[in-house]
PDB file of C-alpha atoms and ligand atoms in Angstrom:
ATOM      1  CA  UNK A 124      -9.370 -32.890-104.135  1.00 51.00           C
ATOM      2  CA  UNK A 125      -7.733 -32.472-101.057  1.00 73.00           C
ATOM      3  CA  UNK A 126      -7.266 -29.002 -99.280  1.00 84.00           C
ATOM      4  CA  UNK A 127      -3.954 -27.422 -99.131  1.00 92.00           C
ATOM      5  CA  UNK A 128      -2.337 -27.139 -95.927  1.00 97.00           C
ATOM      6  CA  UNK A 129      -2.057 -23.263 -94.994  1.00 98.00           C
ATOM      7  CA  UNK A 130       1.274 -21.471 -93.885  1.00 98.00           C
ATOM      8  CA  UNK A 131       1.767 -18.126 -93.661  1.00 98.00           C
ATOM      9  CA  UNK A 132       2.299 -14.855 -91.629  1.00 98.00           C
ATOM     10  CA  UNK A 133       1.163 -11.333 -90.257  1.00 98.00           C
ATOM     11  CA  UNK A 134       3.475  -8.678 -89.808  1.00 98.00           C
ATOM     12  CA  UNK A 135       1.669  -6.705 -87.333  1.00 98.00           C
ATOM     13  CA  UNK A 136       2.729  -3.025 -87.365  1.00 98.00           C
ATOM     14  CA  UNK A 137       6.232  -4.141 -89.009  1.00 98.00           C
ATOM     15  CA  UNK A 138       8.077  -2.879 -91.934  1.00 98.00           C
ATOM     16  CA  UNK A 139       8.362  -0.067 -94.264  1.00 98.00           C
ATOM     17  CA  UNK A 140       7.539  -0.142 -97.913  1.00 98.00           C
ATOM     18  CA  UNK A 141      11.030  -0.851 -98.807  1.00 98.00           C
ATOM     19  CA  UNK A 142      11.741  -3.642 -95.990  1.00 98.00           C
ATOM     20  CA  UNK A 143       8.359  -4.966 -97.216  1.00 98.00           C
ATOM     21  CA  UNK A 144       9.609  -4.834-101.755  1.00 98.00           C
ATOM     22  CA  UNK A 145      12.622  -6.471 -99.966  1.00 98.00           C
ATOM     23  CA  UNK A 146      10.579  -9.777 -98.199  1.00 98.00           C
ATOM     24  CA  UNK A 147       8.759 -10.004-101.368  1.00 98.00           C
ATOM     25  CA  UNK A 148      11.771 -10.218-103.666  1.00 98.00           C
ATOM     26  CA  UNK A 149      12.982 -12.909-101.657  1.00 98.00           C
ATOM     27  CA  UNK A 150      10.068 -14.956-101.726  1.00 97.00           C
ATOM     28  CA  UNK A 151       9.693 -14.324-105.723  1.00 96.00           C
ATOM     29  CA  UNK A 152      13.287 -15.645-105.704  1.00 96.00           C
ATOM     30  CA  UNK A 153      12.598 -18.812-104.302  1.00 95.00           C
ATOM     31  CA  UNK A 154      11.390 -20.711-107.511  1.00 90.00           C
ATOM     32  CA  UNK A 155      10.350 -23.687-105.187  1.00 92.00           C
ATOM     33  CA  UNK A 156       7.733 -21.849-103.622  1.00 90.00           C
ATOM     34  CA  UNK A 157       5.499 -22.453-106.237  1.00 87.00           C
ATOM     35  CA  UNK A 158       5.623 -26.001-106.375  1.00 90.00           C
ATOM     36  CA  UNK A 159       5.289 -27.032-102.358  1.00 93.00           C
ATOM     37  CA  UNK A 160       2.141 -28.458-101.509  1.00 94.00           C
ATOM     38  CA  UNK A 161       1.121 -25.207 -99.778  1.00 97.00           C
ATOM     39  CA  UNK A 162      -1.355 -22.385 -99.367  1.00 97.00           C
ATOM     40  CA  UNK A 163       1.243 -19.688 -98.467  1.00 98.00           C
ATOM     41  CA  UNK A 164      -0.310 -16.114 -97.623  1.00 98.00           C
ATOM     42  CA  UNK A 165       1.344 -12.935 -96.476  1.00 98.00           C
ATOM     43  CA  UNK A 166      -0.556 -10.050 -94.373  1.00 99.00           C
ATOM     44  CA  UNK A 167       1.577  -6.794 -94.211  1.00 98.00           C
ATOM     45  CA  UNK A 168       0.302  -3.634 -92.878  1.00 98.00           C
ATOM     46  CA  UNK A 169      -2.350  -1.729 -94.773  1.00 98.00           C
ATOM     47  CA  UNK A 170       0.704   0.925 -95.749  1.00 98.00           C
ATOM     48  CA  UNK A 171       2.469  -1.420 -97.762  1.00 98.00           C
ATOM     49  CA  UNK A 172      -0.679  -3.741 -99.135  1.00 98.00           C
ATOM     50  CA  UNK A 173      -1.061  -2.628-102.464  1.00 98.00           C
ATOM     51  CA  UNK A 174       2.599  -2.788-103.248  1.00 98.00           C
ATOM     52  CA  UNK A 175       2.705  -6.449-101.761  1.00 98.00           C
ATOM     53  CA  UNK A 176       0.089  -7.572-103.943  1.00 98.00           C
ATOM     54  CA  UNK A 177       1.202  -6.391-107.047  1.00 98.00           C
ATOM     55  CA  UNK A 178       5.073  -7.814-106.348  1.00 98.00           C
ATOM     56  CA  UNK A 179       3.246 -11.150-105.374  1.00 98.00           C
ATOM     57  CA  UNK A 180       0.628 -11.157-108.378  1.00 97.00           C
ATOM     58  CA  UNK A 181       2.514 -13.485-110.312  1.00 94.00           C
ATOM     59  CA  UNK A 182       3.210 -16.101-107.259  1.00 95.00           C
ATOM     60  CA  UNK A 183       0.420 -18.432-105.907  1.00 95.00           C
ATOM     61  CA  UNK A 184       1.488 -16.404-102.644  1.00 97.00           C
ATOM     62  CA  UNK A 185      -1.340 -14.597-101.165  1.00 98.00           C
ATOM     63  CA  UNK A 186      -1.778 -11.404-100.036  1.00 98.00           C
ATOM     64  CA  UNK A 187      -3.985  -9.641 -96.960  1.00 99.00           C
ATOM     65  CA  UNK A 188      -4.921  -7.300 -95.000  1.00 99.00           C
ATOM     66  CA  UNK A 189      -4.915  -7.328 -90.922  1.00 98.00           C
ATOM     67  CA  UNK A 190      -8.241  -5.770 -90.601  1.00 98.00           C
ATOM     68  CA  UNK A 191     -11.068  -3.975 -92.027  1.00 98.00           C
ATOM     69  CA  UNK A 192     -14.197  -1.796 -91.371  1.00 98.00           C
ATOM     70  CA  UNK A 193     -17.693  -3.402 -91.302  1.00 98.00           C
ATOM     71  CA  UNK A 194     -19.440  -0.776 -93.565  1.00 98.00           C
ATOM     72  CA  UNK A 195     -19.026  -0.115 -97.336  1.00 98.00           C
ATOM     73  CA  UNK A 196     -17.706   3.477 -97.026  1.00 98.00           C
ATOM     74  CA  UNK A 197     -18.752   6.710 -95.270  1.00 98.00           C
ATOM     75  CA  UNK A 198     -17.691   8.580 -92.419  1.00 98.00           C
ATOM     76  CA  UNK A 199     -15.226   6.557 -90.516  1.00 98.00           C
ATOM     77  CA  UNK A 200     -11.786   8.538 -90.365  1.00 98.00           C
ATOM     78  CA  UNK A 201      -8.843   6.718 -90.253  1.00 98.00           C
ATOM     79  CA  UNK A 202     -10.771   3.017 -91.697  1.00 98.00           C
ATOM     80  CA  UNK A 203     -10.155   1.339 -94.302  1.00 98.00           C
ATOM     81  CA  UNK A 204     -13.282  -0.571 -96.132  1.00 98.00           C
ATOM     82  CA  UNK A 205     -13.328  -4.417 -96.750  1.00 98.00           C
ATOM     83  CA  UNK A 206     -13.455  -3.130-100.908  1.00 98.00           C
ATOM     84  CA  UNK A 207     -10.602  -0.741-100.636  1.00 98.00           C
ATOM     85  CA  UNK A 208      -8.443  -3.842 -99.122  1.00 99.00           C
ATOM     86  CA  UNK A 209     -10.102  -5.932-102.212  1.00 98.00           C
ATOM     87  CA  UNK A 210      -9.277  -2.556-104.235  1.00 98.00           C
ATOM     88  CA  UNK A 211      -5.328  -3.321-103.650  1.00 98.00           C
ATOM     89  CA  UNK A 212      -5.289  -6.707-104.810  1.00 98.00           C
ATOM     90  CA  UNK A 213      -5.694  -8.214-101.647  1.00 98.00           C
ATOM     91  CA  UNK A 214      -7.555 -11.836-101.548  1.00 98.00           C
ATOM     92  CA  UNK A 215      -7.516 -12.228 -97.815  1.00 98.00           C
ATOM     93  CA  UNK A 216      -8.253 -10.352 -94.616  1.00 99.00           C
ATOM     94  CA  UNK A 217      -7.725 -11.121 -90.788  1.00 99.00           C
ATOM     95  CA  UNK A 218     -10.442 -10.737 -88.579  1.00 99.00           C
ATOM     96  CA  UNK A 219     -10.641 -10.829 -84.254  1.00 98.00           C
ATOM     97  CA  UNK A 220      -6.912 -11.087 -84.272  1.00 98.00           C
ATOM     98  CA  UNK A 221      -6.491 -10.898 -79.980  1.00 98.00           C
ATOM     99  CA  UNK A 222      -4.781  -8.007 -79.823  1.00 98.00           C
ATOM    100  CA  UNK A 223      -7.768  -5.984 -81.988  1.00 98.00           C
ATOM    101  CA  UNK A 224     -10.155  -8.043 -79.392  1.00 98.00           C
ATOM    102  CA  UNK A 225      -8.269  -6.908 -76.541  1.00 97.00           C
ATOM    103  CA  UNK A 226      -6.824  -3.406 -77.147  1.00 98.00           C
ATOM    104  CA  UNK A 227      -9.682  -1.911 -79.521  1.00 98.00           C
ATOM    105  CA  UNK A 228     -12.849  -3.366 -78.367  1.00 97.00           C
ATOM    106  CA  UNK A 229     -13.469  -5.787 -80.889  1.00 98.00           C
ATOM    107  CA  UNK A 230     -16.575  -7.735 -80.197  1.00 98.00           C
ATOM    108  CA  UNK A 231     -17.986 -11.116 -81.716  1.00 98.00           C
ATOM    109  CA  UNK A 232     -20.580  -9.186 -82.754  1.00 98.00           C
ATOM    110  CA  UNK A 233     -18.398  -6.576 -84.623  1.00 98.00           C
ATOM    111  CA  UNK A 234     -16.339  -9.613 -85.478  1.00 98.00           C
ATOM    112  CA  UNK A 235     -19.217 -11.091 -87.222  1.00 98.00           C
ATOM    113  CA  UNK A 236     -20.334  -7.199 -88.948  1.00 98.00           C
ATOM    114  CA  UNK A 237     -16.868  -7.372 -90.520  1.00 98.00           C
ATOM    115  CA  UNK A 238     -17.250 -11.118 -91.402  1.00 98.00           C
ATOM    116  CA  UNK A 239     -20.183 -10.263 -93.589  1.00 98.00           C
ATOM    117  CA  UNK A 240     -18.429  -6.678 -95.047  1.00 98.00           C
ATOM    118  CA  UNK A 241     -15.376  -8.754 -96.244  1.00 98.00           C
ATOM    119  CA  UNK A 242     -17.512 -11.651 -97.881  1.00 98.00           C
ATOM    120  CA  UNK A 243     -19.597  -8.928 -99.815  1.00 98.00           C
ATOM    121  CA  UNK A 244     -16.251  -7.529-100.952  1.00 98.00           C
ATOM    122  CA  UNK A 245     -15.085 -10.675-102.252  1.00 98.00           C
ATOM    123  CA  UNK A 246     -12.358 -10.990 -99.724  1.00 98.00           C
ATOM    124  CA  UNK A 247     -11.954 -14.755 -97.494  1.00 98.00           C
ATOM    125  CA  UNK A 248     -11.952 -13.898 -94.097  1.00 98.00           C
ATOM    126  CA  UNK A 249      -9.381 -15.663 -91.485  1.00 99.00           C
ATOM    127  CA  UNK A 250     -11.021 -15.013 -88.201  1.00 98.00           C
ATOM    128  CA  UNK A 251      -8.870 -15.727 -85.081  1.00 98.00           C
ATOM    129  CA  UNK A 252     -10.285 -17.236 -82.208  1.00 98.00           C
ATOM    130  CA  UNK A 253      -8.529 -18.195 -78.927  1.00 98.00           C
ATOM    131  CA  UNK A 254      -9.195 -18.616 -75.180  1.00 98.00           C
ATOM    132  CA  UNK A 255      -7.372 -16.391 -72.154  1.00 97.00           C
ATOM    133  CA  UNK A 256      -4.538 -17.505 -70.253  1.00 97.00           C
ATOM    134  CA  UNK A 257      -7.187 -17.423 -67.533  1.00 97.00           C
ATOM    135  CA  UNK A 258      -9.312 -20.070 -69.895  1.00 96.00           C
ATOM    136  CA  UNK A 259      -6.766 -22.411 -70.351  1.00 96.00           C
ATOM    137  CA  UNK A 260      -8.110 -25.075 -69.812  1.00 94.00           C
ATOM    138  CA  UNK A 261      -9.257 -28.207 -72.137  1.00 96.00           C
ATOM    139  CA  UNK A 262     -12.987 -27.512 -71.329  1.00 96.00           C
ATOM    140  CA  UNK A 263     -13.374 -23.825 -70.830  1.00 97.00           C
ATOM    141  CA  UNK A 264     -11.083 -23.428 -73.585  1.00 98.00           C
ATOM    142  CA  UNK A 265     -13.425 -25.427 -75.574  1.00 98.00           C
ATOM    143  CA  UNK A 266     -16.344 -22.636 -74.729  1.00 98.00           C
ATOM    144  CA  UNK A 267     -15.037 -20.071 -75.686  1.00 98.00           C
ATOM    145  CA  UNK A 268     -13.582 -20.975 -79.142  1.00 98.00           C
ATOM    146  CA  UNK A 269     -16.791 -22.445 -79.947  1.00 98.00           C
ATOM    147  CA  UNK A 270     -18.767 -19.005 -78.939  1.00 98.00           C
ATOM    148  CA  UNK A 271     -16.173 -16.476 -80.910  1.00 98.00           C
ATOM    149  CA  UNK A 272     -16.268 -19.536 -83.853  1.00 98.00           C
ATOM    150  CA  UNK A 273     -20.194 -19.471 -83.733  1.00 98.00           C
ATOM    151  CA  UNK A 274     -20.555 -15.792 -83.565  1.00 98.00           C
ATOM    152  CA  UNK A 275     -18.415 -15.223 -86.390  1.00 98.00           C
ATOM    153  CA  UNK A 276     -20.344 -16.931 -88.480  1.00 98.00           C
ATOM    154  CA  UNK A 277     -23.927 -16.347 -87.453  1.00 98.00           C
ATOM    155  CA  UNK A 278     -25.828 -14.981 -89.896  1.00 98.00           C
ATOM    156  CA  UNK A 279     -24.644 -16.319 -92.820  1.00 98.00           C
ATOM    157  CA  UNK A 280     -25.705 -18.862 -95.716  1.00 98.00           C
ATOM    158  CA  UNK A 281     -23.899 -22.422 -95.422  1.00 97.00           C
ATOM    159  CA  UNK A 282     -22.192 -21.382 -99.090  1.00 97.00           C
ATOM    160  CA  UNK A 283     -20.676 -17.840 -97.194  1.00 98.00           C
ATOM    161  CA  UNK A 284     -19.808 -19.871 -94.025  1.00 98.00           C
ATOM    162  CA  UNK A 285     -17.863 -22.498 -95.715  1.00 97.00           C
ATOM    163  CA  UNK A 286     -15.833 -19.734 -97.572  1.00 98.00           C
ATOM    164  CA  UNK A 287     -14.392 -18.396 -93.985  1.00 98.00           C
ATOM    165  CA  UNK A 288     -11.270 -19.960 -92.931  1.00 98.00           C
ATOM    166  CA  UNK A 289     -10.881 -19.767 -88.951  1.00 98.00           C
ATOM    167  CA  UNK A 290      -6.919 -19.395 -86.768  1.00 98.00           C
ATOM    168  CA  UNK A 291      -7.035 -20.997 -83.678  1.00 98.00           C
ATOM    169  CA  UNK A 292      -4.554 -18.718 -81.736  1.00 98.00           C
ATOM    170  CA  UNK A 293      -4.290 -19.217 -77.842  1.00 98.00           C
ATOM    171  CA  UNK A 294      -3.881 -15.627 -76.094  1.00 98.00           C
ATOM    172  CA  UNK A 295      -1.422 -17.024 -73.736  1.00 98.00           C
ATOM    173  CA  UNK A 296       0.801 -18.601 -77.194  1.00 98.00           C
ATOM    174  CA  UNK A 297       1.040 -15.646 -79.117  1.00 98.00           C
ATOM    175  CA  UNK A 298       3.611 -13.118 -78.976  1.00 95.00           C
ATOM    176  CA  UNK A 299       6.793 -12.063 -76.508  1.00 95.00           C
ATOM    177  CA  UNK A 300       6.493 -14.540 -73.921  1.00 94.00           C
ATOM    178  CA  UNK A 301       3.962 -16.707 -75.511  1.00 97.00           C
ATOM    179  CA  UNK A 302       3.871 -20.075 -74.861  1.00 97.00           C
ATOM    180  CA  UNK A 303       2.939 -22.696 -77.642  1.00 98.00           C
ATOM    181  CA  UNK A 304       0.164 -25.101 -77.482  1.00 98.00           C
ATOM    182  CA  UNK A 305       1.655 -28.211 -77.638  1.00 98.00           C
ATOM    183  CA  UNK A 306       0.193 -30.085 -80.663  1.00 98.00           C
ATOM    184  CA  UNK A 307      -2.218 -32.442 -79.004  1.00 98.00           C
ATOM    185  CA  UNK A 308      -3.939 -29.685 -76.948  1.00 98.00           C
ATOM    186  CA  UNK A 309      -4.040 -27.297 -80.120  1.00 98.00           C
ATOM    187  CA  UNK A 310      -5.452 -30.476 -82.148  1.00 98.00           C
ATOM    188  CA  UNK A 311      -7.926 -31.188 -79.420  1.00 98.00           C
ATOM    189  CA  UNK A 312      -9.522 -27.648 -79.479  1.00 98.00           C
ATOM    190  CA  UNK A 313      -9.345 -27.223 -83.359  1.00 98.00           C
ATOM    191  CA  UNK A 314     -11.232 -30.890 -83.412  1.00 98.00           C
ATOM    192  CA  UNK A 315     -13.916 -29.053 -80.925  1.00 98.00           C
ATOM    193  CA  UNK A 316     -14.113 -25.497 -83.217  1.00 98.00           C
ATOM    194  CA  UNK A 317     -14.805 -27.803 -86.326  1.00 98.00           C
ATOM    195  CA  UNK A 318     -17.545 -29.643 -84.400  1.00 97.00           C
ATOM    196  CA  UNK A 319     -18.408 -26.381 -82.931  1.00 98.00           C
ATOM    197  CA  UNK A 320     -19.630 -24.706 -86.336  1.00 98.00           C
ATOM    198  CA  UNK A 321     -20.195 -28.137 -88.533  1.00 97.00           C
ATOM    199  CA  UNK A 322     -24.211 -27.172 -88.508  1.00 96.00           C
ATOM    200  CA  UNK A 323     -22.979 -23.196 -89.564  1.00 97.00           C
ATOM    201  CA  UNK A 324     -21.130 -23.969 -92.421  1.00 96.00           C
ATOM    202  CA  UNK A 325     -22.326 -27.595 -93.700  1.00 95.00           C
ATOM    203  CA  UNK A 326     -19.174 -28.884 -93.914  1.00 94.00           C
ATOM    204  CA  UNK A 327     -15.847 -29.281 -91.784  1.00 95.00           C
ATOM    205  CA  UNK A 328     -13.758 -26.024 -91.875  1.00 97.00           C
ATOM    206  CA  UNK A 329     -10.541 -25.050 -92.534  1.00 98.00           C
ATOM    207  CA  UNK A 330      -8.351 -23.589 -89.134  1.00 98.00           C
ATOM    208  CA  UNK A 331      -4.651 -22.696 -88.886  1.00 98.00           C
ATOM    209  CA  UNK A 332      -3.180 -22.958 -85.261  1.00 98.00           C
ATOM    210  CA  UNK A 333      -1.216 -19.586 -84.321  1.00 98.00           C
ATOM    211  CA  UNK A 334       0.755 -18.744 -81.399  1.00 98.00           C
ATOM    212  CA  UNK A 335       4.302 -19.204 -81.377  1.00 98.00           C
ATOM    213  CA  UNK A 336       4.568 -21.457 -84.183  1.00 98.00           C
ATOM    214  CA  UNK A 337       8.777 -22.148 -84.593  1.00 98.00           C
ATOM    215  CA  UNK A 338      11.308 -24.105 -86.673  1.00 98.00           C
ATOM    216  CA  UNK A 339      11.547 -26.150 -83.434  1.00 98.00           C
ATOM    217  CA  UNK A 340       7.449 -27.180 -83.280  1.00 98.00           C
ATOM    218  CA  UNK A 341       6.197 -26.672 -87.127  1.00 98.00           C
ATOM    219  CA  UNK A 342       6.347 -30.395 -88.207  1.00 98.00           C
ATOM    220  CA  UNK A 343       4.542 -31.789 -84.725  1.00 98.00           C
ATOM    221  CA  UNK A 344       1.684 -29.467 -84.958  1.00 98.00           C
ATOM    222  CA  UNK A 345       1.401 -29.738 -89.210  1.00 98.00           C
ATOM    223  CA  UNK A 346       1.336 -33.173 -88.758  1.00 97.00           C
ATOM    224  CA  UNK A 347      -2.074 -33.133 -86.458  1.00 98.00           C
ATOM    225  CA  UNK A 348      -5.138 -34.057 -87.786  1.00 97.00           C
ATOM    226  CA  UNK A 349      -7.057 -30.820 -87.222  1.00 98.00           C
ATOM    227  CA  UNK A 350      -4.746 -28.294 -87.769  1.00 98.00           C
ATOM    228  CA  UNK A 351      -5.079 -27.184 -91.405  1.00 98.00           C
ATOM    229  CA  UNK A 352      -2.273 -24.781 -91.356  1.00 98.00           C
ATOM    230  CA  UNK A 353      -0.158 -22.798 -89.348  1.00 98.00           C
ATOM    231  CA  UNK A 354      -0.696 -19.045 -88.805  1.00 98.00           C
ATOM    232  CA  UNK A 355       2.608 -17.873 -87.681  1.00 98.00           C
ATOM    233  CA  UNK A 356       4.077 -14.005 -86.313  1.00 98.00           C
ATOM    234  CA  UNK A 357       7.420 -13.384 -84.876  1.00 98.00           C
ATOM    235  CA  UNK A 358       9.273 -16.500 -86.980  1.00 98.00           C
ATOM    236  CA  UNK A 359       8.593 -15.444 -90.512  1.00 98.00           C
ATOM    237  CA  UNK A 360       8.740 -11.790 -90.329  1.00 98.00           C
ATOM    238  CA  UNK A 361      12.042 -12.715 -91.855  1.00 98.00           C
ATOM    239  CA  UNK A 362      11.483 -14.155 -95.246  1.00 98.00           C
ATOM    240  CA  UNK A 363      14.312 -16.930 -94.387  1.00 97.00           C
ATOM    241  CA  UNK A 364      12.178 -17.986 -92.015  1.00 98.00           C
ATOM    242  CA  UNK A 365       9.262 -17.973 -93.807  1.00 98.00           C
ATOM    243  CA  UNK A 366      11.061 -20.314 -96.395  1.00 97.00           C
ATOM    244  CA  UNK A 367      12.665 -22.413 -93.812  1.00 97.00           C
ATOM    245  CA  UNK A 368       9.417 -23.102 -92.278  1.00 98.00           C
ATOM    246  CA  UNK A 369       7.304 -23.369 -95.781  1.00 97.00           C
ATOM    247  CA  UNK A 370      10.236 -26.437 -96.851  1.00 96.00           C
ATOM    248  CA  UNK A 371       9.905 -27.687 -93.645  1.00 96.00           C
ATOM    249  CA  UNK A 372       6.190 -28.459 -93.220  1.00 97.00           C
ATOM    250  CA  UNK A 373       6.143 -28.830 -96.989  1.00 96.00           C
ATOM    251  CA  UNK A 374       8.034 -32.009 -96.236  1.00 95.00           C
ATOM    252  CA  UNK A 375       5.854 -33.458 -93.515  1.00 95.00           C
ATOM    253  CA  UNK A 376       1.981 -32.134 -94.615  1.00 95.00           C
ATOM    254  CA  UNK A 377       2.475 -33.808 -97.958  1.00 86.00           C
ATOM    255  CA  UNK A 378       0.062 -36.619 -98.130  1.00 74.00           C
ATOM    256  CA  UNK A 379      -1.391 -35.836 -94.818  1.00 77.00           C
TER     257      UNK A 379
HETATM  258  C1  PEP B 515       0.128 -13.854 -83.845  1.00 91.66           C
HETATM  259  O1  PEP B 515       0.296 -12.819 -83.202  1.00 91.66           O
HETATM  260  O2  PEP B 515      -0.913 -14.057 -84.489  1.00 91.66           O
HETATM  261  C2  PEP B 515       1.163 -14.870 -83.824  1.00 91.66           C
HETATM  262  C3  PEP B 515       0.884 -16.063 -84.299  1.00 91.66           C
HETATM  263  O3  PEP B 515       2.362 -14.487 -83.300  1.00 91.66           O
HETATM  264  P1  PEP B 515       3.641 -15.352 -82.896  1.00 91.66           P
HETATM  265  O4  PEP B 515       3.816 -16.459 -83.914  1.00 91.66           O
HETATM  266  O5  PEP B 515       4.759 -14.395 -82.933  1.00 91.66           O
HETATM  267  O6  PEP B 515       3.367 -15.901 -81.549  1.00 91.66           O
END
């Protein structure tokens, strides 16, 4: 069977509880959802995780969380365990996103510890890998998404590997300012993390590009070979845009 295409979207630090019951009614309102040819998936903050999970419980939306702890439980104030995001009916969790990398320390190693904690919990991991504005650069690009790709999933059985789905998300696309990959460069580097971690995980995996994805770009980069699916920030933390961009690379991916 083939594998869906993946769309969906991180809030960041965004929204309140009640903006949050808001986006979800939307999306439960759209009765087409459910039959595009899509993977959709939704990562709000931890504050508002179990509520999105239980309003999206009877969509095939799913829900995540942005981060979580390597170890089980214990003394670690202020963390949150990869079981108590599994404990709030959360099926997903993002891992190495660039800004945990770059503002709190977050290693490949670490990367890797929480890898492991969020398998054993049940959860899929999507681990975000991307090179520096100061990588970019076909080749060196191509270094250092296969290192933070490899590192990710060292350790672990083929059978655990294969379950980990990987973002491609250039530092220098993402955010205020970003710039977006243009499709062939994104498609070239995804082609080079799947060859990358082939031996790892015994089969070809899956890996969304991020960074700046827009109503403008969707359908060129869904329509790339390698890119499985399209992590996106700023442009769905509406859920009109969301939709717009689920119809719109609903229309293009299907058959791809
Ligand atoms: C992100 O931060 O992961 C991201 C993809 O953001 P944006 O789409 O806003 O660039």
């Amino acid at each position: 069977m083939a594998r869906p295409f993946w769309l969906g979207t991180g809030w960041k630090m965004n929204k309140t509880r009640s903006e949050a019951a808001a986006y979800c009614a939307t999306l439960e309102a759209a009765s087409d959802l459910a039959v595009l040819p899509l993977q959709l998936f939704v990562l709000p903050p931890f504050t508002a995780l179990a509520e999105v999970a239980a309003a999206l419980a009877d969509t095939p939306i799913m829900v995540g969380a942005q981060n979580c702890h390597w170890a089980e439980a214990g003394a670690w104030t202020g963390e949150i365990s990869a079981g108590q995001v599994a404990d709030c009916g959360a099926t997903l969790v993002e891992l190495g996103h660039s800004e945990r990398r770059a503002h709190f320390g977050e290693t490949d190693a670490l990367i890797n510890a929480k890898v492991k904690a969020a398998l054993s919990a049940g959860l899929t991991p999507l681990v975000c890998v991307g090179e520096t504005a100061e990588e970019r650069d076909l080749d060196a690009a191509a270094v250092t998404v296969a290192r933070q790709a490899r590192m990710a999933l060292s350790g672990l059985v083929p059978a655990d590997a294969a379950r980990v789905l990987l973002a491609y998300e250039p530092v220098w696309a993402i955010g205020d300012g970003g710039e977006p990959a243009t499709p062939a460069y994104a498609n070239a580097i995804q082609g080079s993390i799947k060859n990358a971690v082939l031996d790892l995980a015994g089969q070809s995996p899956t890996v969304l590009y991020g960074g700046s994805v827009n109503p403008g770009n969707a359908e060129a980069l869904a329509l790339e070979p390698e890119i499985d699916g399209l992590f996106v920030g700023r442009a769905a933390w509406q859920p009109a845009g969301l939709l717009a961009l689920a119809r719109q690379v609903a229309a293009v991916v299907e058959g791809k």
